[in-house]
XYZ file of C-alpha atoms in Angstrom:
628
model
C 0.302 18.932 20.259
C -2.456 16.698 22.229
C -0.080 14.482 22.884
C 2.361 17.145 24.652
C -0.014 18.480 26.596
C -1.804 15.097 27.962
C 2.049 14.444 28.828
C 2.812 18.009 30.927
C -0.640 17.692 32.654
C 1.049 14.330 34.356
C 3.982 15.792 34.727
C 2.529 18.969 37.020
C 0.418 16.876 39.127
C 4.161 14.608 40.385
C 5.443 16.840 43.312
C 8.466 18.527 42.034
C 11.584 17.334 43.131
C 13.251 18.085 46.835
C 16.460 19.970 45.347
C 13.928 22.597 43.307
C 11.216 23.074 45.352
C 12.776 26.354 47.159
C 15.207 28.719 45.812
C 18.556 28.933 47.842
C 18.497 31.856 48.895
C 15.726 34.997 48.191
C 16.809 37.960 46.706
C 14.653 40.944 46.470
C 15.362 43.449 43.477
C 15.420 46.847 43.288
C 16.171 49.475 40.635
C 15.830 53.136 41.611
C 15.803 55.905 38.494
C 17.304 53.721 36.155
C 18.294 55.324 33.095
C 19.829 54.386 29.678
C 21.081 56.156 26.757
C 23.539 54.894 24.104
C 25.502 56.838 21.182
C 23.590 56.814 17.810
C 24.715 58.236 14.384
C 28.177 56.349 14.055
C 29.052 53.620 11.682
C 31.530 51.003 12.062
C 34.851 51.920 13.114
C 36.256 52.287 9.210
C 33.069 54.629 8.533
C 34.446 56.895 11.469
C 37.484 57.482 10.055
C 35.952 58.643 7.154
C 33.646 60.929 9.429
C 35.595 62.172 11.933
C 33.666 65.525 11.800
C 29.984 63.745 12.107
C 28.088 64.901 14.993
C 26.491 62.025 17.161
C 23.764 62.238 19.836
C 22.539 60.182 22.679
C 19.426 58.243 22.557
C 17.573 57.946 25.745
C 16.142 54.071 25.875
C 15.438 54.036 29.614
C 13.431 57.097 31.539
C 13.700 56.808 35.540
C 12.709 52.915 35.874
C 11.718 52.786 39.194
C 10.071 49.179 40.864
C 10.530 46.066 43.543
C 10.364 42.701 42.886
C 10.207 40.177 46.092
C 11.073 36.703 46.475
C 7.343 34.706 45.397
C 6.172 37.569 42.856
C 6.322 37.330 39.286
C 6.769 40.850 37.543
C 5.960 41.149 34.196
C 6.912 44.122 31.517
C 4.375 44.863 29.399
C 4.851 47.724 26.521
C 4.609 47.838 22.771
C 7.407 47.414 20.558
C 10.637 49.604 20.939
C 9.640 50.220 24.765
C 12.382 49.546 26.280
C 11.228 46.012 27.942
C 13.985 43.677 26.668
C 16.304 46.538 27.677
C 15.571 46.865 30.875
C 15.286 42.796 31.315
C 18.938 43.241 29.867
C 20.210 45.870 33.125
C 18.548 44.110 35.588
C 20.079 41.229 35.109
C 23.513 42.599 34.914
C 23.550 41.554 30.568
C 23.685 44.885 29.368
C 26.710 45.866 27.459
C 27.582 49.774 25.952
C 25.776 52.520 26.557
C 25.433 54.446 29.617
C 23.700 52.900 32.551
C 22.675 55.114 35.561
C 20.818 54.638 38.652
C 20.845 51.981 41.110
C 20.101 48.376 41.103
C 20.435 46.456 43.882
C 20.092 42.607 44.563
C 19.247 42.149 48.394
C 20.424 45.813 48.655
C 23.612 45.213 47.323
C 25.017 45.592 44.009
C 25.419 43.023 41.147
C 28.092 40.545 42.044
C 29.631 36.405 41.280
C 27.422 35.627 44.309
C 24.763 37.121 41.936
C 25.722 35.418 38.971
C 25.935 32.396 40.342
C 22.068 32.848 41.529
C 20.487 34.095 38.221
C 19.170 32.746 35.367
C 18.402 34.422 32.305
C 16.834 32.880 29.416
C 16.677 34.997 26.196
C 13.902 35.310 23.776
C 16.030 32.910 20.974
C 16.237 29.548 22.381
C 19.949 29.573 21.290
C 20.664 25.420 21.657
C 22.718 23.041 19.721
C 20.143 21.323 17.271
C 21.985 18.021 16.881
C 21.756 17.370 20.816
C 19.154 15.405 22.840
C 16.997 17.193 25.459
C 18.541 14.984 27.703
C 22.049 15.709 26.181
C 21.805 19.338 26.043
C 20.332 19.260 30.210
C 23.573 16.842 30.941
C 25.915 18.415 29.952
C 24.722 22.079 30.976
C 24.404 20.342 34.679
C 27.778 19.331 34.485
C 29.143 22.938 33.262
C 27.733 24.745 35.440
C 26.552 22.502 39.181
C 29.564 23.200 41.721
C 32.655 20.771 41.500
C 31.601 19.190 44.719
C 28.601 17.210 43.373
C 29.856 14.054 41.238
C 28.809 13.611 37.198
C 25.719 11.109 38.363
C 24.554 13.796 40.846
C 24.620 16.591 38.337
C 22.910 14.444 35.870
C 19.609 13.660 38.708
C 19.837 17.195 38.291
C 18.923 17.130 34.788
C 16.956 14.360 35.023
C 14.499 16.212 37.722
C 14.624 19.055 35.387
C 13.269 16.815 32.332
C 10.797 15.686 34.730
C 9.285 18.694 36.391
C 9.118 20.293 32.674
C 7.442 17.761 31.743
C 9.619 16.528 29.113
C 10.020 13.290 29.467
C 8.105 12.438 26.682
C 10.978 13.955 24.411
C 14.012 13.926 26.125
C 15.753 11.244 23.894
C 14.925 13.320 20.592
C 17.186 16.011 19.103
C 16.277 19.696 19.777
C 16.099 20.410 15.726
C 15.931 23.586 14.179
C 15.787 25.360 10.752
C 15.591 22.196 8.366
C 16.570 19.994 10.614
C 13.024 18.246 12.560
C 13.586 18.199 16.193
C 11.032 18.627 19.334
C 7.985 21.449 18.972
C 8.777 25.263 19.962
C 7.039 24.756 23.254
C 9.134 22.007 23.972
C 12.550 23.849 23.456
C 11.296 26.824 25.338
C 11.210 25.007 28.490
C 15.038 23.132 27.824
C 15.381 26.685 27.329
C 13.815 27.369 31.014
C 15.639 23.997 31.977
C 18.895 24.779 31.777
C 18.335 28.617 33.843
C 16.854 25.767 36.621
C 19.902 23.408 36.902
C 21.779 26.248 38.859
C 18.667 26.253 40.949
C 18.102 29.518 40.529
C 16.682 32.835 43.594
C 16.294 35.153 39.996
C 14.776 34.210 37.106
C 14.803 36.352 33.965
C 13.154 35.788 30.844
C 12.312 37.378 27.651
C 8.807 36.760 25.546
C 8.868 33.218 26.983
C 5.583 32.375 25.227
C 6.280 34.499 21.755
C 5.759 32.192 18.826
C 3.612 29.460 21.023
C -0.142 28.507 21.096
C -2.311 30.221 24.025
C -2.455 26.683 25.600
C 1.483 25.972 25.788
C 1.763 29.487 26.689
C -0.428 28.501 29.617
C 1.711 25.821 30.618
C 4.984 27.976 30.604
C 3.519 30.680 32.276
C 1.623 28.038 35.026
C 5.354 26.723 35.780
C 6.534 29.924 36.240
C 3.949 30.671 38.592
C 4.849 27.420 40.867
C 8.353 28.387 40.817
C 8.094 31.853 41.790
C 5.050 30.871 44.652
C 5.858 27.680 46.239
C 9.799 28.124 45.055
C 10.188 31.831 46.634
C 12.074 32.546 43.754
C 12.142 36.451 42.292
C 11.174 36.388 38.467
C 11.387 38.929 35.831
C 9.378 38.114 32.252
C 8.886 40.398 29.251
C 5.951 39.826 27.684
C 4.266 41.372 24.435
C 0.691 40.336 24.312
C -0.624 38.094 27.095
C -4.072 36.412 27.573
C -5.908 37.395 29.681
C -5.442 34.418 31.704
C -1.912 34.888 31.595
C -2.395 38.498 33.140
C -4.165 37.323 35.987
C -1.323 35.229 37.087
C 1.513 38.153 37.132
C 1.756 39.064 40.770
C 3.281 42.566 39.613
C 2.896 44.441 35.743
C 5.330 47.353 34.806
C 3.603 49.156 31.634
C 6.464 50.874 29.306
C 5.639 53.399 26.421
C 8.761 54.761 24.945
C 11.047 53.929 28.020
C 8.805 55.798 30.136
C 6.886 53.787 33.693
C 3.724 54.490 32.824
C 2.708 52.008 36.088
C 3.920 49.961 38.378
C 1.942 47.540 40.947
C -0.319 44.634 41.247
C -1.721 43.267 37.955
C -5.498 42.807 39.436
C -5.205 46.521 40.173
C -4.338 47.752 37.037
C -7.529 47.968 35.469
C -8.635 50.182 38.136
C -5.961 52.922 37.846
C -6.471 53.354 34.154
C -10.396 52.977 34.571
C -11.036 54.675 38.292
C -8.300 57.220 38.781
C -7.800 58.668 35.527
C -10.637 57.882 33.664
C -9.370 55.673 31.105
C -11.739 52.670 30.603
C -12.327 49.833 27.969
C -15.807 50.590 26.024
C -15.984 47.086 25.652
C -14.909 44.152 27.364
C -11.454 43.388 26.153
C -7.902 41.521 27.295
C -6.866 43.931 30.195
C -3.264 43.266 28.232
C -5.035 44.746 25.407
C -6.513 47.511 26.717
C -3.339 48.510 28.491
C -1.086 48.541 25.166
C -3.513 50.529 23.603
C -2.630 53.081 26.539
C 0.636 52.543 26.135
C 0.578 53.402 22.083
C -1.518 56.454 22.844
C -4.804 54.860 22.121
C -8.043 55.757 23.911
C -11.029 53.733 23.922
C -13.015 56.989 24.601
C -11.715 58.844 22.297
C -9.997 57.548 19.071
C -9.138 60.935 17.618
C -6.727 62.406 20.657
C -3.800 63.103 20.148
C -1.731 60.075 20.587
C 1.188 61.842 21.885
C -0.926 64.069 24.624
C -2.126 60.446 26.067
C 0.587 59.397 26.343
C 2.240 62.112 28.107
C -0.355 62.368 29.967
C 0.393 59.304 31.108
C 3.484 59.672 31.882
C 2.619 62.781 34.495
C 0.178 61.114 35.952
C 1.914 58.205 37.232
C 4.288 60.921 38.424
C 1.826 62.797 40.406
C -0.576 59.112 41.237
C 2.171 56.188 41.776
C 6.394 57.464 42.015
C 6.335 58.559 45.191
C 4.625 55.194 46.968
C 7.051 52.916 44.422
C 10.129 55.407 45.547
C 8.475 54.464 48.978
C 8.157 50.942 48.621
C 11.673 50.740 47.550
C 13.034 52.747 50.637
C 11.461 50.910 52.818
C 12.130 47.233 52.075
C 15.131 46.226 54.147
C 15.507 42.068 52.922
C 17.872 40.457 54.590
C 21.363 40.086 53.284
C 21.573 36.289 53.347
C 22.782 35.835 49.216
C 25.787 37.536 50.670
C 26.134 37.186 54.263
C 26.544 32.607 53.617
C 28.815 32.492 50.882
C 32.339 32.891 51.118
C 33.216 35.334 48.531
C 36.566 34.131 48.163
C 35.024 30.906 47.025
C 32.704 32.702 44.471
C 35.596 34.098 42.872
C 36.071 30.745 41.563
C 34.847 28.668 38.791
C 31.902 26.098 39.506
C 34.391 23.605 38.051
C 37.977 23.174 37.071
C 39.728 24.089 33.655
C 40.207 20.388 33.158
C 36.875 19.264 34.115
C 34.814 22.371 31.794
C 37.393 21.197 28.536
C 36.684 17.514 28.858
C 32.731 18.220 28.685
C 33.056 21.007 26.292
C 35.578 18.463 24.369
C 32.796 16.216 24.438
C 29.642 18.258 23.460
C 32.068 19.612 20.404
C 32.174 16.729 19.172
C 28.979 15.116 19.124
C 27.477 18.456 17.993
C 30.026 19.044 15.106
C 30.385 15.581 13.349
C 27.085 15.719 11.642
C 28.706 18.874 9.859
C 32.087 18.204 9.641
C 31.273 14.097 7.831
C 27.787 15.217 6.097
C 27.405 13.769 3.221
C 27.717 16.475 1.033
C 31.425 17.745 1.885
C 32.735 13.985 2.104
C 31.208 13.473 -1.757
C 32.829 17.143 -2.383
C 35.791 15.656 -1.055
C 35.792 12.419 -3.240
C 34.793 13.610 -6.482
C 37.691 16.291 -6.466
C 40.000 13.700 -5.603
C 39.247 11.322 -8.030
C 39.156 13.479 -10.629
C 42.407 15.031 -9.713
C 43.654 11.306 -9.785
C 42.490 10.636 -13.092
C 43.723 13.826 -14.813
C 47.303 13.435 -13.271
C 46.993 9.669 -14.028
C 50.565 8.149 -13.635
C 52.738 11.142 -14.045
C 56.172 11.130 -13.962
C 59.065 13.654 -13.391
C 59.521 13.479 -17.123
C 56.241 15.761 -16.957
C 57.233 17.806 -13.872
C 54.994 20.639 -14.703
C 51.900 18.224 -14.565
C 53.530 17.619 -11.063
C 54.379 20.479 -10.112
C 50.815 21.675 -10.764
C 49.172 18.868 -9.350
C 51.285 20.100 -5.465
C 50.249 23.628 -6.775
C 46.512 22.646 -6.724
C 46.848 20.831 -3.376
C 48.210 24.314 -1.934
C 45.443 26.257 -3.357
C 42.099 23.452 -2.576
C 43.424 23.024 1.052
C 43.494 26.555 1.772
C 40.503 27.558 0.727
C 38.150 24.541 2.195
C 39.466 24.804 5.531
C 39.740 28.446 5.694
C 35.846 28.971 4.747
C 35.094 25.844 6.898
C 36.849 27.616 9.811
C 35.110 31.069 8.708
C 31.863 30.472 9.763
C 32.766 28.701 13.122
C 32.266 31.963 15.165
C 30.293 34.119 13.720
C 27.470 31.053 14.193
C 28.223 29.665 17.537
C 28.577 33.847 18.665
C 24.676 33.583 20.233
C 25.661 30.267 22.155
C 29.139 31.543 23.122
C 27.722 35.023 24.266
C 24.598 33.421 26.492
C 26.926 30.519 28.171
C 30.175 33.223 28.891
C 27.428 35.589 30.053
C 26.022 32.718 32.527
C 29.580 32.131 33.902
C 29.357 28.539 32.491
C 32.647 28.114 31.583
C 36.033 29.850 30.808
C 36.956 31.837 27.495
C 40.052 29.126 26.922
C 38.657 26.128 28.388
C 36.110 26.679 25.371
C 38.736 27.619 22.990
C 41.003 24.796 23.440
C 38.142 22.549 23.241
C 37.327 24.018 19.970
C 40.506 23.883 18.804
C 41.356 20.278 19.535
C 38.083 18.652 19.322
C 38.258 20.043 15.448
C 41.490 18.017 14.600
C 40.330 14.681 14.145
C 37.298 15.811 11.982
C 39.528 18.329 9.927
C 42.434 16.291 9.041
C 40.499 13.195 8.143
C 39.471 14.448 4.543
C 42.554 15.949 3.640
C 44.072 12.355 4.928
C 42.048 10.683 2.307
C 42.142 13.256 -0.562
C 46.249 12.791 -0.011
C 45.678 8.966 -0.353
C 43.761 8.797 -2.890
C 45.344 11.593 -5.695
C 48.785 10.848 -4.308
C 48.699 6.730 -5.944
C 46.788 7.962 -8.925
C 48.987 10.596 -9.546
C 51.842 8.319 -9.942
C 53.866 10.830 -7.235
C 57.278 9.679 -5.539
C 56.782 6.192 -4.110
C 58.997 6.720 -1.213
C 57.296 6.277 2.188
C 59.536 9.283 3.024
C 58.398 11.095 0.545
C 54.933 10.099 1.183
C 54.513 11.006 4.614
C 56.350 14.669 4.392
C 53.840 15.150 1.762
C 51.366 13.994 3.751
C 52.496 16.052 7.096
C 53.176 19.204 4.916
C 49.316 19.053 3.334
C 48.152 18.356 7.233
C 50.318 21.000 8.154
C 49.117 23.913 6.171
C 45.540 22.861 6.561
C 45.643 23.834 10.713
C 47.458 26.963 9.479
C 44.873 27.864 6.625
C 41.990 26.721 9.735
C 44.036 29.170 12.256
C 43.818 31.964 9.128
C 39.886 31.146 9.168
C 38.951 31.269 12.749
C 41.422 34.521 13.319
C 39.113 35.994 10.383
C 35.650 34.998 11.420
C 36.499 35.898 15.377
C 37.213 39.848 14.355
C 34.832 40.165 11.794
C 31.765 37.939 13.222
C 30.309 38.446 9.897
C 30.019 35.958 7.520
C 29.512 37.824 4.047
C 32.397 40.442 5.405
C 34.477 37.680 6.601
C 34.356 35.032 3.210
C 35.079 38.014 1.149
C 37.800 39.468 3.345
C 39.304 35.333 3.745
C 39.398 35.169 -0.087
C 40.993 38.252 -0.923
C 43.422 37.152 1.749
C 44.032 33.668 0.605
C 44.066 34.814 -3.272
C 46.977 37.067 -2.717
C 49.239 34.369 -0.911
C 48.404 31.869 -3.870
C 49.338 34.894 -5.952
C 52.851 35.822 -4.244
C 53.775 32.172 -3.271
C 55.976 31.951 -7.170
C 54.160 30.019 -9.316
C 52.304 32.124 -11.337
C 54.145 35.112 -11.157
C 58.173 34.220 -10.619
C 59.431 37.912 -11.448
C 57.385 40.036 -8.209
C 58.218 43.488 -8.089
C 60.524 44.488 -5.351
C 57.768 46.839 -3.705
C 55.138 43.737 -3.346
C 57.346 41.201 -2.542
C 57.165 41.523 1.209
C 53.986 39.479 0.375
C 54.803 36.132 -0.024
C 56.959 36.268 3.160
C 53.752 36.741 5.405
C 51.883 33.453 3.062
C 50.782 30.317 3.934
C 51.171 29.242 0.416
C 54.417 30.553 -0.251
C 55.924 27.946 3.274
C 53.670 24.812 2.550
C 54.344 25.201 -1.679
C 57.845 25.221 -0.858
C 57.519 22.187 2.026
C 55.147 20.350 -1.023
C 58.094 20.487 -3.367
C 61.076 19.731 -1.100
C 58.690 16.580 0.042
C 59.358 15.537 -3.714
C 62.114 16.984 -5.210
C 66.059 17.021 -3.836
C 68.389 19.720 -4.558
C 70.417 18.664 -7.523
C 68.367 15.870 -8.461
C 67.616 15.499 -12.705
C 65.009 15.146 -14.984
C 64.424 14.796 -18.663
C 64.030 18.201 -20.190
C 64.317 17.745 -23.794
C 64.746 15.661 -26.609
C 67.702 13.218 -27.157
C 67.192 12.680 -23.415
C 68.819 16.199 -22.118
C 68.515 15.840 -18.593
C 68.273 19.176 -16.491
C 68.135 20.135 -12.810
C 64.814 20.328 -11.110
C 65.569 23.116 -9.037
C 66.478 24.957 -12.340
C 62.939 24.273 -13.529
C 60.767 27.744 -13.475
C 58.022 26.451 -11.800
C 60.448 25.759 -8.798
C 63.264 27.962 -8.873
C 60.835 31.217 -8.019
C 60.616 29.215 -4.814
C 63.497 27.246 -4.464
C 64.313 23.671 -2.958
C 66.053 25.429 0.170
C 64.876 26.742 3.823
C 62.880 24.315 4.945
C 63.825 25.026 8.988
C 62.195 28.299 7.868
C 59.418 27.186 6.174
C 58.504 24.875 8.951
C 59.385 27.336 11.629
C 57.089 30.343 9.981
C 54.273 27.607 9.741
C 54.414 27.023 13.279
C 54.336 30.920 14.189
C 51.067 31.359 12.219
C 49.573 28.322 13.225
C 50.036 29.851 17.012
C 49.620 33.760 15.823
C 46.653 33.230 13.700
C 44.702 31.530 16.723
C 46.641 33.659 19.474
C 44.356 36.483 17.275
C 40.907 34.632 17.482
C 41.078 34.226 21.006
C 41.808 38.003 21.790
C 39.223 38.581 19.799
C 36.667 35.976 21.460
C 37.623 38.294 24.507
C 34.776 40.490 23.470
C 31.705 37.984 23.931
C 29.948 37.972 26.266
C 31.345 40.624 28.418
C 28.971 41.720 31.134
C 28.354 43.633 34.128
C 29.939 42.297 36.945
């Protein structure tokens, strides 16, 4: 940590890059009588269906919040947990999903727009970053996606390098982000990388949710100092939520909002807060203490003058005191401000409706980033060992079987069907639940189209998803002694890979719709087991009322195509003593499935290949949708 602080000090002494000295468009943020409520008392969709008569009630989260933040000012939102700080921040940043929001929120006296979205940075409390990318790669990829197409790739890279220098990240620029059990950069460096991602667009308005959470006091001081420089020297409007800042941090904020249970207790200069509560209201700290701690005590209804006083009464008195002493002044300040409309008057609205980069540029960047990030997971030593061990075991169990052991060969083909139905299914199920936070963050910032992300992920996973089943098939096919003709080998490989892609699509669809790994895993297991049971290997005489399942089963069509890759109608095999021969198509495990309908099976799998991915895409459209 000592080395990090020395490096940070050295970097902050440097002159910031010229492109980040000033905000592009100064923004005055005003919010008047902001009220937000949500409905509670209902469960999920299934529970709603079962409990149609269950009454719901609304809960007020924000209760008429008013304030103003000008360019060059940094506003801190204080309050205990559950006071509404993060909700208010999300509302001001245009990222509040669901619920009912009323009141007026304006940016240079105009509502939230594409213009504002392009000039707003939002740093969430959790640092949502790709763990296997380095600091430089993270910021360069973000620059390539968020900076306008008018800049070249080299210029965008220079912007990323400038941000790295400005935030003091040069020492760790080639170290991976890390996370979980993967060792990477420190917590303070991760937070600065998150801030750096938003600084790349040189935002006029910057929102940060708990930027000092989990950091030591020195690192927190460095981060807030950087934010103060961005506001004071760069003309940016900065709004942060902060739980319990130190005294040094508290006096760096130009303005402070104190919230308690959604009510506004104070809005004004941070340096005047103590004087207001002590001189005007008579709530003075009995001992020298951190002003932020004193304010949080009051927000919790704890008075240092009389610890036995009713906490609810104290909160109520503070709410009434704000309405009597400060409310009118704040409303007059908000109403009298007529900041310039530079942001909206200097930008062509038609231009703002377009994305920063073309669809192909977004796709190519996301494709490269996806390959670099997911290759570590797809080709982990554990997964490679798992596939190789199972492949060798299968090869030994089915060692050099021939058509005279037809049941054994059919069993191997069905094992192909089962193993490579479940394996890609579960690999794909986890994809979107794991990337949900990242997708929501990046889509909320208008970084890319959902279609470019989806296509990049789908095509980027192809080489990684198809290598292991190919290796598995080659090993088992040669060891088991299946049909050695090139046509049978390559058609069998094609069918296996085809079914892998279909199973992967089913997994993507389940994961995208459910978005919960436990529930998605359970649902996926039930669906795939149903497909396997109905495909004709286990049960040859399926009752008519449930026979329809096989027509929607991936396993049914892939199993049929695997059989067709090895056997042809009219082919004979030794079926008993005295070298008696029988038709392969009459073998019980084959007869239930049949050796016909090859074209129908290929078309059915093609429909599933596309259909499942379409379902996944439609399900993803609800993620990252924010107020526009």
